[in-house]
Amino acid sequence: MARAPPPPHTDKEAEALRLAADGAHSREIAAELFLSVGTVRNRLSSAVGKLHARTLVDAVRIARDQGWV
């Protein structure tokens, strides 16, 4: 069985992506991870870029399809 390639995003970005995938908004993610909303937005934006996605929804779909979230 083939393994999924390693994710291009960091563990911290993956953590924010997982919460976003569960439907959490930036403020909820920030509260959960004890971060500022700006930091959460930066992490999500970085993950979107690294996954070559156009939107956060696309990034979540790509991450799920690859088994990263």
mmJSON file of the N, C-alpha and C atoms, coordinates in Angstrom:
{"data_MODEL":{"atom_site":{
"group_PDB":["ATOM","ATOM","ATOM","ATOM","ATOM","ATOM","ATOM","ATOM","ATOM","ATOM","ATOM","ATOM","ATOM","ATOM","ATOM","ATOM","ATOM","ATOM","ATOM","ATOM","ATOM","ATOM","ATOM","ATOM","ATOM","ATOM","ATOM","ATOM","ATOM","ATOM","ATOM","ATOM","ATOM","ATOM","ATOM","ATOM","ATOM","ATOM","ATOM","ATOM","ATOM","ATOM","ATOM","ATOM","ATOM","ATOM","ATOM","ATOM","ATOM","ATOM","ATOM","ATOM","ATOM","ATOM","ATOM","ATOM","ATOM","ATOM","ATOM","ATOM","ATOM","ATOM","ATOM","ATOM","ATOM","ATOM","ATOM","ATOM","ATOM","ATOM","ATOM","ATOM","ATOM","ATOM","ATOM","ATOM","ATOM","ATOM","ATOM","ATOM","ATOM","ATOM","ATOM","ATOM","ATOM","ATOM","ATOM","ATOM","ATOM","ATOM","ATOM","ATOM","ATOM","ATOM","ATOM","ATOM","ATOM","ATOM","ATOM","ATOM","ATOM","ATOM","ATOM","ATOM","ATOM","ATOM","ATOM","ATOM","ATOM","ATOM","ATOM","ATOM","ATOM","ATOM","ATOM","ATOM","ATOM","ATOM","ATOM","ATOM","ATOM","ATOM","ATOM","ATOM","ATOM","ATOM","ATOM","ATOM","ATOM","ATOM","ATOM","ATOM","ATOM","ATOM","ATOM","ATOM","ATOM","ATOM","ATOM","ATOM","ATOM","ATOM","ATOM","ATOM","ATOM","ATOM","ATOM","ATOM","ATOM","ATOM","ATOM","ATOM","ATOM","ATOM","ATOM","ATOM","ATOM","ATOM","ATOM","ATOM","ATOM","ATOM","ATOM","ATOM","ATOM","ATOM","ATOM","ATOM","ATOM","ATOM","ATOM","ATOM","ATOM","ATOM","ATOM","ATOM","ATOM","ATOM","ATOM","ATOM","ATOM","ATOM","ATOM","ATOM","ATOM","ATOM","ATOM","ATOM","ATOM","ATOM","ATOM","ATOM","ATOM","ATOM","ATOM","ATOM","ATOM","ATOM","ATOM","ATOM","ATOM","ATOM","ATOM","ATOM","ATOM","ATOM","ATOM"],
"id":[1,2,3,4,5,6,7,8,9,10,11,12,13,14,15,16,17,18,19,20,21,22,23,24,25,26,27,28,29,30,31,32,33,34,35,36,37,38,39,40,41,42,43,44,45,46,47,48,49,50,51,52,53,54,55,56,57,58,59,60,61,62,63,64,65,66,67,68,69,70,71,72,73,74,75,76,77,78,79,80,81,82,83,84,85,86,87,88,89,90,91,92,93,94,95,96,97,98,99,100,101,102,103,104,105,106,107,108,109,110,111,112,113,114,115,116,117,118,119,120,121,122,123,124,125,126,127,128,129,130,131,132,133,134,135,136,137,138,139,140,141,142,143,144,145,146,147,148,149,150,151,152,153,154,155,156,157,158,159,160,161,162,163,164,165,166,167,168,169,170,171,172,173,174,175,176,177,178,179,180,181,182,183,184,185,186,187,188,189,190,191,192,193,194,195,196,197,198,199,200,201,202,203,204,205,206,207],
"type_symbol":["N","C","C","N","C","C","N","C","C","N","C","C","N","C","C","N","C","C","N","C","C","N","C","C","N","C","C","N","C","C","N","C","C","N","C","C","N","C","C","N","C","C","N","C","C","N","C","C","N","C","C","N","C","C","N","C","C","N","C","C","N","C","C","N","C","C","N","C","C","N","C","C","N","C","C","N","C","C","N","C","C","N","C","C","N","C","C","N","C","C","N","C","C","N","C","C","N","C","C","N","C","C","N","C","C","N","C","C","N","C","C","N","C","C","N","C","C","N","C","C","N","C","C","N","C","C","N","C","C","N","C","C","N","C","C","N","C","C","N","C","C","N","C","C","N","C","C","N","C","C","N","C","C","N","C","C","N","C","C","N","C","C","N","C","C","N","C","C","N","C","C","N","C","C","N","C","C","N","C","C","N","C","C","N","C","C","N","C","C","N","C","C","N","C","C","N","C","C","N","C","C","N","C","C","N","C","C"],
"label_atom_id":["N","CA","C","N","CA","C","N","CA","C","N","CA","C","N","CA","C","N","CA","C","N","CA","C","N","CA","C","N","CA","C","N","CA","C","N","CA","C","N","CA","C","N","CA","C","N","CA","C","N","CA","C","N","CA","C","N","CA","C","N","CA","C","N","CA","C","N","CA","C","N","CA","C","N","CA","C","N","CA","C","N","CA","C","N","CA","C","N","CA","C","N","CA","C","N","CA","C","N","CA","C","N","CA","C","N","CA","C","N","CA","C","N","CA","C","N","CA","C","N","CA","C","N","CA","C","N","CA","C","N","CA","C","N","CA","C","N","CA","C","N","CA","C","N","CA","C","N","CA","C","N","CA","C","N","CA","C","N","CA","C","N","CA","C","N","CA","C","N","CA","C","N","CA","C","N","CA","C","N","CA","C","N","CA","C","N","CA","C","N","CA","C","N","CA","C","N","CA","C","N","CA","C","N","CA","C","N","CA","C","N","CA","C","N","CA","C","N","CA","C","N","CA","C","N","CA","C","N","CA","C","N","CA","C","N","CA","C","N","CA","C"],
"label_alt_id":[null,null,null,null,null,null,null,null,null,null,null,null,null,null,null,null,null,null,null,null,null,null,null,null,null,null,null,null,null,null,null,null,null,null,null,null,null,null,null,null,null,null,null,null,null,null,null,null,null,null,null,null,null,null,null,null,null,null,null,null,null,null,null,null,null,null,null,null,null,null,null,null,null,null,null,null,null,null,null,null,null,null,null,null,null,null,null,null,null,null,null,null,null,null,null,null,null,null,null,null,null,null,null,null,null,null,null,null,null,null,null,null,null,null,null,null,null,null,null,null,null,null,null,null,null,null,null,null,null,null,null,null,null,null,null,null,null,null,null,null,null,null,null,null,null,null,null,null,null,null,null,null,null,null,null,null,null,null,null,null,null,null,null,null,null,null,null,null,null,null,null,null,null,null,null,null,null,null,null,null,null,null,null,null,null,null,null,null,null,null,null,null,null,null,null,null,null,null,null,null,null,null,null,null,null,null,null],
"label_comp_id":["MET","MET","MET","ALA","ALA","ALA","ARG","ARG","ARG","ALA","ALA","ALA","PRO","PRO","PRO","PRO","PRO","PRO","PRO","PRO","PRO","PRO","PRO","PRO","HIS","HIS","HIS","THR","THR","THR","ASP","ASP","ASP","LYS","LYS","LYS","GLU","GLU","GLU","ALA","ALA","ALA","GLU","GLU","GLU","ALA","ALA","ALA","LEU","LEU","LEU","ARG","ARG","ARG","LEU","LEU","LEU","ALA","ALA","ALA","ALA","ALA","ALA","ASP","ASP","ASP","GLY","GLY","GLY","ALA","ALA","ALA","HIS","HIS","HIS","SER","SER","SER","ARG","ARG","ARG","GLU","GLU","GLU","ILE","ILE","ILE","ALA","ALA","ALA","ALA","ALA","ALA","GLU","GLU","GLU","LEU","LEU","LEU","PHE","PHE","PHE","LEU","LEU","LEU","SER","SER","SER","VAL","VAL","VAL","GLY","GLY","GLY","THR","THR","THR","VAL","VAL","VAL","ARG","ARG","ARG","ASN","ASN","ASN","ARG","ARG","ARG","LEU","LEU","LEU","SER","SER","SER","SER","SER","SER","ALA","ALA","ALA","VAL","VAL","VAL","GLY","GLY","GLY","LYS","LYS","LYS","LEU","LEU","LEU","HIS","HIS","HIS","ALA","ALA","ALA","ARG","ARG","ARG","THR","THR","THR","LEU","LEU","LEU","VAL","VAL","VAL","ASP","ASP","ASP","ALA","ALA","ALA","VAL","VAL","VAL","ARG","ARG","ARG","ILE","ILE","ILE","ALA","ALA","ALA","ARG","ARG","ARG","ASP","ASP","ASP","GLN","GLN","GLN","GLY","GLY","GLY","TRP","TRP","TRP","VAL","VAL","VAL"],
"label_asym_id":["A","A","A","A","A","A","A","A","A","A","A","A","A","A","A","A","A","A","A","A","A","A","A","A","A","A","A","A","A","A","A","A","A","A","A","A","A","A","A","A","A","A","A","A","A","A","A","A","A","A","A","A","A","A","A","A","A","A","A","A","A","A","A","A","A","A","A","A","A","A","A","A","A","A","A","A","A","A","A","A","A","A","A","A","A","A","A","A","A","A","A","A","A","A","A","A","A","A","A","A","A","A","A","A","A","A","A","A","A","A","A","A","A","A","A","A","A","A","A","A","A","A","A","A","A","A","A","A","A","A","A","A","A","A","A","A","A","A","A","A","A","A","A","A","A","A","A","A","A","A","A","A","A","A","A","A","A","A","A","A","A","A","A","A","A","A","A","A","A","A","A","A","A","A","A","A","A","A","A","A","A","A","A","A","A","A","A","A","A","A","A","A","A","A","A","A","A","A","A","A","A","A","A","A","A","A","A"],
"label_entity_id":["1","1","1","1","1","1","1","1","1","1","1","1","1","1","1","1","1","1","1","1","1","1","1","1","1","1","1","1","1","1","1","1","1","1","1","1","1","1","1","1","1","1","1","1","1","1","1","1","1","1","1","1","1","1","1","1","1","1","1","1","1","1","1","1","1","1","1","1","1","1","1","1","1","1","1","1","1","1","1","1","1","1","1","1","1","1","1","1","1","1","1","1","1","1","1","1","1","1","1","1","1","1","1","1","1","1","1","1","1","1","1","1","1","1","1","1","1","1","1","1","1","1","1","1","1","1","1","1","1","1","1","1","1","1","1","1","1","1","1","1","1","1","1","1","1","1","1","1","1","1","1","1","1","1","1","1","1","1","1","1","1","1","1","1","1","1","1","1","1","1","1","1","1","1","1","1","1","1","1","1","1","1","1","1","1","1","1","1","1","1","1","1","1","1","1","1","1","1","1","1","1","1","1","1","1","1","1"],
"label_seq_id":[1,1,1,2,2,2,3,3,3,4,4,4,5,5,5,6,6,6,7,7,7,8,8,8,9,9,9,10,10,10,11,11,11,12,12,12,13,13,13,14,14,14,15,15,15,16,16,16,17,17,17,18,18,18,19,19,19,20,20,20,21,21,21,22,22,22,23,23,23,24,24,24,25,25,25,26,26,26,27,27,27,28,28,28,29,29,29,30,30,30,31,31,31,32,32,32,33,33,33,34,34,34,35,35,35,36,36,36,37,37,37,38,38,38,39,39,39,40,40,40,41,41,41,42,42,42,43,43,43,44,44,44,45,45,45,46,46,46,47,47,47,48,48,48,49,49,49,50,50,50,51,51,51,52,52,52,53,53,53,54,54,54,55,55,55,56,56,56,57,57,57,58,58,58,59,59,59,60,60,60,61,61,61,62,62,62,63,63,63,64,64,64,65,65,65,66,66,66,67,67,67,68,68,68,69,69,69],
"pdbx_PDB_ins_code":[null,null,null,null,null,null,null,null,null,null,null,null,null,null,null,null,null,null,null,null,null,null,null,null,null,null,null,null,null,null,null,null,null,null,null,null,null,null,null,null,null,null,null,null,null,null,null,null,null,null,null,null,null,null,null,null,null,null,null,null,null,null,null,null,null,null,null,null,null,null,null,null,null,null,null,null,null,null,null,null,null,null,null,null,null,null,null,null,null,null,null,null,null,null,null,null,null,null,null,null,null,null,null,null,null,null,null,null,null,null,null,null,null,null,null,null,null,null,null,null,null,null,null,null,null,null,null,null,null,null,null,null,null,null,null,null,null,null,null,null,null,null,null,null,null,null,null,null,null,null,null,null,null,null,null,null,null,null,null,null,null,null,null,null,null,null,null,null,null,null,null,null,null,null,null,null,null,null,null,null,null,null,null,null,null,null,null,null,null,null,null,null,null,null,null,null,null,null,null,null,null,null,null,null,null,null,null],
"Cartn_x":[0.837,0.0,0.888,0.587,1.374,1.057,2.097,1.912,1.684,0.971,0.749,2.064,2.33,3.551,3.483,4.622,4.593,3.931,3.236,2.554,3.559,3.241,4.129,3.983,2.923,2.671,3.232,3.383,3.92,2.849,3.284,2.339,1.392,1.913,1.074,0.014,0.396,-0.572,-1.596,-1.139,-2.047,-3.058,-2.616,-3.513,-4.632,-4.284,-5.289,-6.201,-5.62,-6.423,-7.42,-6.983,-7.885,-9.096,-8.841,-9.949,-10.853,-10.261,-11.058,-11.883,-11.304,-12.015,-13.231,-13.145,-14.274,-15.301,-15.053,-16.022,-15.73,-14.589,-14.262,-13.851,-14.232,-13.847,-12.536,-11.922,-10.615,-10.619,-11.658,-11.722,-11.788,-12.538,-12.643,-11.314,-10.651,-9.352,-8.348,-8.369,-7.471,-7.683,-8.917,-9.21,-8.748,-8.979,-8.59,-7.078,-6.347,-4.888,-4.131,-4.875,-4.274,-3.373,-3.921,-3.207,-4.053,-3.43,-4.206,-4.913,-5.969,-6.706,-5.793,-4.938,-4.005,-3.048,-2.56,-1.664,-2.387,-3.624,-4.416,-4.615,-4.968,-5.161,-3.868,-2.74,-1.451,-1.158,-1.422,-1.17,-2.058,-3.321,-4.239,-3.858,-3.513,-3.115,-1.851,-0.907,0.327,0.036,-0.834,-1.202,-1.881,-2.755,-3.436,-2.397,-1.435,-0.388,0.468,0.866,1.716,1.011,-0.306,-1.083,-1.51,-1.096,-1.442,-2.953,-3.659,-5.115,-5.521,-6.731,-7.241,-7.956,-8.566,-9.325,-9.029,-9.479,-9.332,-10.113,-11.277,-12.092,-11.322,-10.676,-9.857,-8.7,-8.063,-6.931,-7.37,-8.517,-9.04,-9.327,-9.923,-10.22,-8.933,-7.94,-6.66,-6.031,-6.004,-5.399,-6.148,-7.447,-8.246,-7.984,-7.968,-7.731,-6.377,-5.388,-4.046,-3.881,-4.904,-4.835,-4.029,-3.878,-3.105,-3.956,-5.258,-6.166,-7.255],
"Cartn_y":[-1.174,0.0,1.246,2.209,3.434,4.373,5.003,5.98,7.363,8.172,9.55,10.313,11.23,12.03,12.902,13.312,14.174,15.509,16.076,17.345,18.482,19.446,20.588,21.632,21.514,22.492,21.997,22.931,22.608,21.961,21.379,20.797,21.857,23.053,24.134,24.553,24.596,24.917,23.795,22.56,21.411,21.442,21.834,21.919,22.925,24.072,25.083,24.577,23.89,23.32,22.295,21.44,20.426,21.079,22.122,22.808,23.498,24.091,24.727,23.669,22.503,21.41,20.973,21.114,20.763,21.885,22.989,24.081,25.246,25.222,26.307,27.562,28.718,30.001,30.452,31.454,31.937,32.254,32.893,33.237,31.987,31.003,29.746,28.995,28.985,28.325,29.035,30.362,31.15,30.822,30.738,30.42,29.014,28.078,26.677,26.51,27.239,27.084,28.143,29.022,30.092,30.98,31.404,32.263,33.491,34.477,35.621,35.228,35.946,35.698,35.939,36.939,37.232,36.082,35.453,34.308,33.153,32.918,31.851,32.142,33.359,33.725,33.531,33.91,33.728,32.252,31.415,29.973,29.361,29.743,29.209,29.7,30.968,31.53,30.85,30.599,29.919,28.503,27.801,26.435,26.432,27.399,27.504,27.675,28.54,28.763,27.537,26.869,25.695,24.531,24.488,23.433,23.829,25.019,25.54,25.564,25.927,26.014,27.465,27.643,29.0,29.538,28.637,29.042,28.088,28.472,27.605,26.309,26.401,25.202,24.233,24.778,23.938,23.31,24.092,23.584,22.438,22.579,21.523,20.27,20.449,19.306,18.593,19.36,18.765,18.018,18.628,18.006,16.724,16.747,15.551,14.439,14.824,13.852,13.17,13.89,13.346,12.622,12.717,12.066,12.842,14.148,14.978,15.554,15.558,16.08,15.075],
"Cartn_z":[0.0,0.0,0.0,-0.853,-0.968,0.188,0.667,1.742,1.148,1.877,1.448,1.561,0.649,0.751,1.996,2.511,3.699,3.363,4.321,4.052,3.881,3.019,2.836,3.939,4.719,5.769,7.107,8.048,9.365,10.24,11.336,12.293,12.848,13.078,13.608,12.59,11.326,10.277,10.15,10.27,10.19,11.321,12.501,13.659,13.379,12.829,12.495,11.368,10.393,9.293,9.809,10.746,11.313,11.965,12.736,13.406,12.387,11.357,10.303,9.571,9.367,8.694,9.501,10.819,11.684,11.777,11.037,10.994,11.92,12.592,13.517,12.746,13.261,12.69,13.332,12.764,13.239,14.737,15.209,16.651,17.518,17.065,17.825,17.812,16.669,16.564,17.47,17.446,18.286,19.761,20.189,21.594,21.939,21.044,21.276,21.38,20.537,20.477,21.281,21.953,22.753,21.894,20.76,19.824,19.517,18.888,18.427,17.122,16.817,15.584,14.382,14.47,13.388,13.117,14.176,14.019,13.352,13.748,13.142,11.66,11.332,9.923,9.132,9.735,9.053,8.813,9.808,9.663,8.585,8.592,7.582,6.192,6.084,4.798,4.277,5.166,4.787,4.302,4.995,4.599,3.238,3.003,1.707,0.598,0.82,-0.175,-0.414,0.657,0.535,-0.15,-0.04,-0.683,-2.099,-2.528,-3.855,-4.067,-2.999,-3.036,-3.279,-3.755,-3.978,-2.743,-1.978,-0.799,0.35,1.526,2.692,2.496,1.887,1.625,0.723,-0.302,-1.188,-0.418,0.445,1.223,2.129,2.759,3.628,2.804,1.628,0.759,0.344,-0.056,-0.469,0.7,1.854,3.038,3.425,3.33,3.628,2.598,1.333,0.266,0.418,0.925,1.103,2.443,3.297,4.606,5.635,5.406,6.334,7.451,7.285,8.319,8.571],
"occupancy":[1.0,1.0,1.0,1.0,1.0,1.0,1.0,1.0,1.0,1.0,1.0,1.0,1.0,1.0,1.0,1.0,1.0,1.0,1.0,1.0,1.0,1.0,1.0,1.0,1.0,1.0,1.0,1.0,1.0,1.0,1.0,1.0,1.0,1.0,1.0,1.0,1.0,1.0,1.0,1.0,1.0,1.0,1.0,1.0,1.0,1.0,1.0,1.0,1.0,1.0,1.0,1.0,1.0,1.0,1.0,1.0,1.0,1.0,1.0,1.0,1.0,1.0,1.0,1.0,1.0,1.0,1.0,1.0,1.0,1.0,1.0,1.0,1.0,1.0,1.0,1.0,1.0,1.0,1.0,1.0,1.0,1.0,1.0,1.0,1.0,1.0,1.0,1.0,1.0,1.0,1.0,1.0,1.0,1.0,1.0,1.0,1.0,1.0,1.0,1.0,1.0,1.0,1.0,1.0,1.0,1.0,1.0,1.0,1.0,1.0,1.0,1.0,1.0,1.0,1.0,1.0,1.0,1.0,1.0,1.0,1.0,1.0,1.0,1.0,1.0,1.0,1.0,1.0,1.0,1.0,1.0,1.0,1.0,1.0,1.0,1.0,1.0,1.0,1.0,1.0,1.0,1.0,1.0,1.0,1.0,1.0,1.0,1.0,1.0,1.0,1.0,1.0,1.0,1.0,1.0,1.0,1.0,1.0,1.0,1.0,1.0,1.0,1.0,1.0,1.0,1.0,1.0,1.0,1.0,1.0,1.0,1.0,1.0,1.0,1.0,1.0,1.0,1.0,1.0,1.0,1.0,1.0,1.0,1.0,1.0,1.0,1.0,1.0,1.0,1.0,1.0,1.0,1.0,1.0,1.0,1.0,1.0,1.0,1.0,1.0,1.0,1.0,1.0,1.0,1.0,1.0,1.0],
"B_iso_or_equiv":[0.0,0.0,0.0,0.0,0.0,0.0,0.0,0.0,0.0,0.0,0.0,0.0,0.0,0.0,0.0,0.0,0.0,0.0,0.0,0.0,0.0,0.0,0.0,0.0,0.0,0.0,0.0,0.0,0.0,0.0,0.0,0.0,0.0,0.0,0.0,0.0,0.0,0.0,0.0,0.0,0.0,0.0,0.0,0.0,0.0,0.0,0.0,0.0,0.0,0.0,0.0,0.0,0.0,0.0,0.0,0.0,0.0,0.0,0.0,0.0,0.0,0.0,0.0,0.0,0.0,0.0,0.0,0.0,0.0,0.0,0.0,0.0,0.0,0.0,0.0,0.0,0.0,0.0,0.0,0.0,0.0,0.0,0.0,0.0,0.0,0.0,0.0,0.0,0.0,0.0,0.0,0.0,0.0,0.0,0.0,0.0,0.0,0.0,0.0,0.0,0.0,0.0,0.0,0.0,0.0,0.0,0.0,0.0,0.0,0.0,0.0,0.0,0.0,0.0,0.0,0.0,0.0,0.0,0.0,0.0,0.0,0.0,0.0,0.0,0.0,0.0,0.0,0.0,0.0,0.0,0.0,0.0,0.0,0.0,0.0,0.0,0.0,0.0,0.0,0.0,0.0,0.0,0.0,0.0,0.0,0.0,0.0,0.0,0.0,0.0,0.0,0.0,0.0,0.0,0.0,0.0,0.0,0.0,0.0,0.0,0.0,0.0,0.0,0.0,0.0,0.0,0.0,0.0,0.0,0.0,0.0,0.0,0.0,0.0,0.0,0.0,0.0,0.0,0.0,0.0,0.0,0.0,0.0,0.0,0.0,0.0,0.0,0.0,0.0,0.0,0.0,0.0,0.0,0.0,0.0,0.0,0.0,0.0,0.0,0.0,0.0,0.0,0.0,0.0,0.0,0.0,0.0],
"pdbx_formal_charge":[null,null,null,null,null,null,null,null,null,null,null,null,null,null,null,null,null,null,null,null,null,null,null,null,null,null,null,null,null,null,null,null,null,null,null,null,null,null,null,null,null,null,null,null,null,null,null,null,null,null,null,null,null,null,null,null,null,null,null,null,null,null,null,null,null,null,null,null,null,null,null,null,null,null,null,null,null,null,null,null,null,null,null,null,null,null,null,null,null,null,null,null,null,null,null,null,null,null,null,null,null,null,null,null,null,null,null,null,null,null,null,null,null,null,null,null,null,null,null,null,null,null,null,null,null,null,null,null,null,null,null,null,null,null,null,null,null,null,null,null,null,null,null,null,null,null,null,null,null,null,null,null,null,null,null,null,null,null,null,null,null,null,null,null,null,null,null,null,null,null,null,null,null,null,null,null,null,null,null,null,null,null,null,null,null,null,null,null,null,null,null,null,null,null,null,null,null,null,null,null,null,null,null,null,null,null,null],
"auth_seq_id":[1,1,1,2,2,2,3,3,3,4,4,4,5,5,5,6,6,6,7,7,7,8,8,8,9,9,9,10,10,10,11,11,11,12,12,12,13,13,13,14,14,14,15,15,15,16,16,16,17,17,17,18,18,18,19,19,19,20,20,20,21,21,21,22,22,22,23,23,23,24,24,24,25,25,25,26,26,26,27,27,27,28,28,28,29,29,29,30,30,30,31,31,31,32,32,32,33,33,33,34,34,34,35,35,35,36,36,36,37,37,37,38,38,38,39,39,39,40,40,40,41,41,41,42,42,42,43,43,43,44,44,44,45,45,45,46,46,46,47,47,47,48,48,48,49,49,49,50,50,50,51,51,51,52,52,52,53,53,53,54,54,54,55,55,55,56,56,56,57,57,57,58,58,58,59,59,59,60,60,60,61,61,61,62,62,62,63,63,63,64,64,64,65,65,65,66,66,66,67,67,67,68,68,68,69,69,69],
"auth_comp_id":["MET","MET","MET","ALA","ALA","ALA","ARG","ARG","ARG","ALA","ALA","ALA","PRO","PRO","PRO","PRO","PRO","PRO","PRO","PRO","PRO","PRO","PRO","PRO","HIS","HIS","HIS","THR","THR","THR","ASP","ASP","ASP","LYS","LYS","LYS","GLU","GLU","GLU","ALA","ALA","ALA","GLU","GLU","GLU","ALA","ALA","ALA","LEU","LEU","LEU","ARG","ARG","ARG","LEU","LEU","LEU","ALA","ALA","ALA","ALA","ALA","ALA","ASP","ASP","ASP","GLY","GLY","GLY","ALA","ALA","ALA","HIS","HIS","HIS","SER","SER","SER","ARG","ARG","ARG","GLU","GLU","GLU","ILE","ILE","ILE","ALA","ALA","ALA","ALA","ALA","ALA","GLU","GLU","GLU","LEU","LEU","LEU","PHE","PHE","PHE","LEU","LEU","LEU","SER","SER","SER","VAL","VAL","VAL","GLY","GLY","GLY","THR","THR","THR","VAL","VAL","VAL","ARG","ARG","ARG","ASN","ASN","ASN","ARG","ARG","ARG","LEU","LEU","LEU","SER","SER","SER","SER","SER","SER","ALA","ALA","ALA","VAL","VAL","VAL","GLY","GLY","GLY","LYS","LYS","LYS","LEU","LEU","LEU","HIS","HIS","HIS","ALA","ALA","ALA","ARG","ARG","ARG","THR","THR","THR","LEU","LEU","LEU","VAL","VAL","VAL","ASP","ASP","ASP","ALA","ALA","ALA","VAL","VAL","VAL","ARG","ARG","ARG","ILE","ILE","ILE","ALA","ALA","ALA","ARG","ARG","ARG","ASP","ASP","ASP","GLN","GLN","GLN","GLY","GLY","GLY","TRP","TRP","TRP","VAL","VAL","VAL"],
"auth_asym_id":["A","A","A","A","A","A","A","A","A","A","A","A","A","A","A","A","A","A","A","A","A","A","A","A","A","A","A","A","A","A","A","A","A","A","A","A","A","A","A","A","A","A","A","A","A","A","A","A","A","A","A","A","A","A","A","A","A","A","A","A","A","A","A","A","A","A","A","A","A","A","A","A","A","A","A","A","A","A","A","A","A","A","A","A","A","A","A","A","A","A","A","A","A","A","A","A","A","A","A","A","A","A","A","A","A","A","A","A","A","A","A","A","A","A","A","A","A","A","A","A","A","A","A","A","A","A","A","A","A","A","A","A","A","A","A","A","A","A","A","A","A","A","A","A","A","A","A","A","A","A","A","A","A","A","A","A","A","A","A","A","A","A","A","A","A","A","A","A","A","A","A","A","A","A","A","A","A","A","A","A","A","A","A","A","A","A","A","A","A","A","A","A","A","A","A","A","A","A","A","A","A","A","A","A","A","A","A"],
"auth_atom_id":["N","CA","C","N","CA","C","N","CA","C","N","CA","C","N","CA","C","N","CA","C","N","CA","C","N","CA","C","N","CA","C","N","CA","C","N","CA","C","N","CA","C","N","CA","C","N","CA","C","N","CA","C","N","CA","C","N","CA","C","N","CA","C","N","CA","C","N","CA","C","N","CA","C","N","CA","C","N","CA","C","N","CA","C","N","CA","C","N","CA","C","N","CA","C","N","CA","C","N","CA","C","N","CA","C","N","CA","C","N","CA","C","N","CA","C","N","CA","C","N","CA","C","N","CA","C","N","CA","C","N","CA","C","N","CA","C","N","CA","C","N","CA","C","N","CA","C","N","CA","C","N","CA","C","N","CA","C","N","CA","C","N","CA","C","N","CA","C","N","CA","C","N","CA","C","N","CA","C","N","CA","C","N","CA","C","N","CA","C","N","CA","C","N","CA","C","N","CA","C","N","CA","C","N","CA","C","N","CA","C","N","CA","C","N","CA","C","N","CA","C","N","CA","C","N","CA","C","N","CA","C","N","CA","C","N","CA","C","N","CA","C"],
"pdbx_PDB_model_num":[1,1,1,1,1,1,1,1,1,1,1,1,1,1,1,1,1,1,1,1,1,1,1,1,1,1,1,1,1,1,1,1,1,1,1,1,1,1,1,1,1,1,1,1,1,1,1,1,1,1,1,1,1,1,1,1,1,1,1,1,1,1,1,1,1,1,1,1,1,1,1,1,1,1,1,1,1,1,1,1,1,1,1,1,1,1,1,1,1,1,1,1,1,1,1,1,1,1,1,1,1,1,1,1,1,1,1,1,1,1,1,1,1,1,1,1,1,1,1,1,1,1,1,1,1,1,1,1,1,1,1,1,1,1,1,1,1,1,1,1,1,1,1,1,1,1,1,1,1,1,1,1,1,1,1,1,1,1,1,1,1,1,1,1,1,1,1,1,1,1,1,1,1,1,1,1,1,1,1,1,1,1,1,1,1,1,1,1,1,1,1,1,1,1,1,1,1,1,1,1,1,1,1,1,1,1,1]
}}}
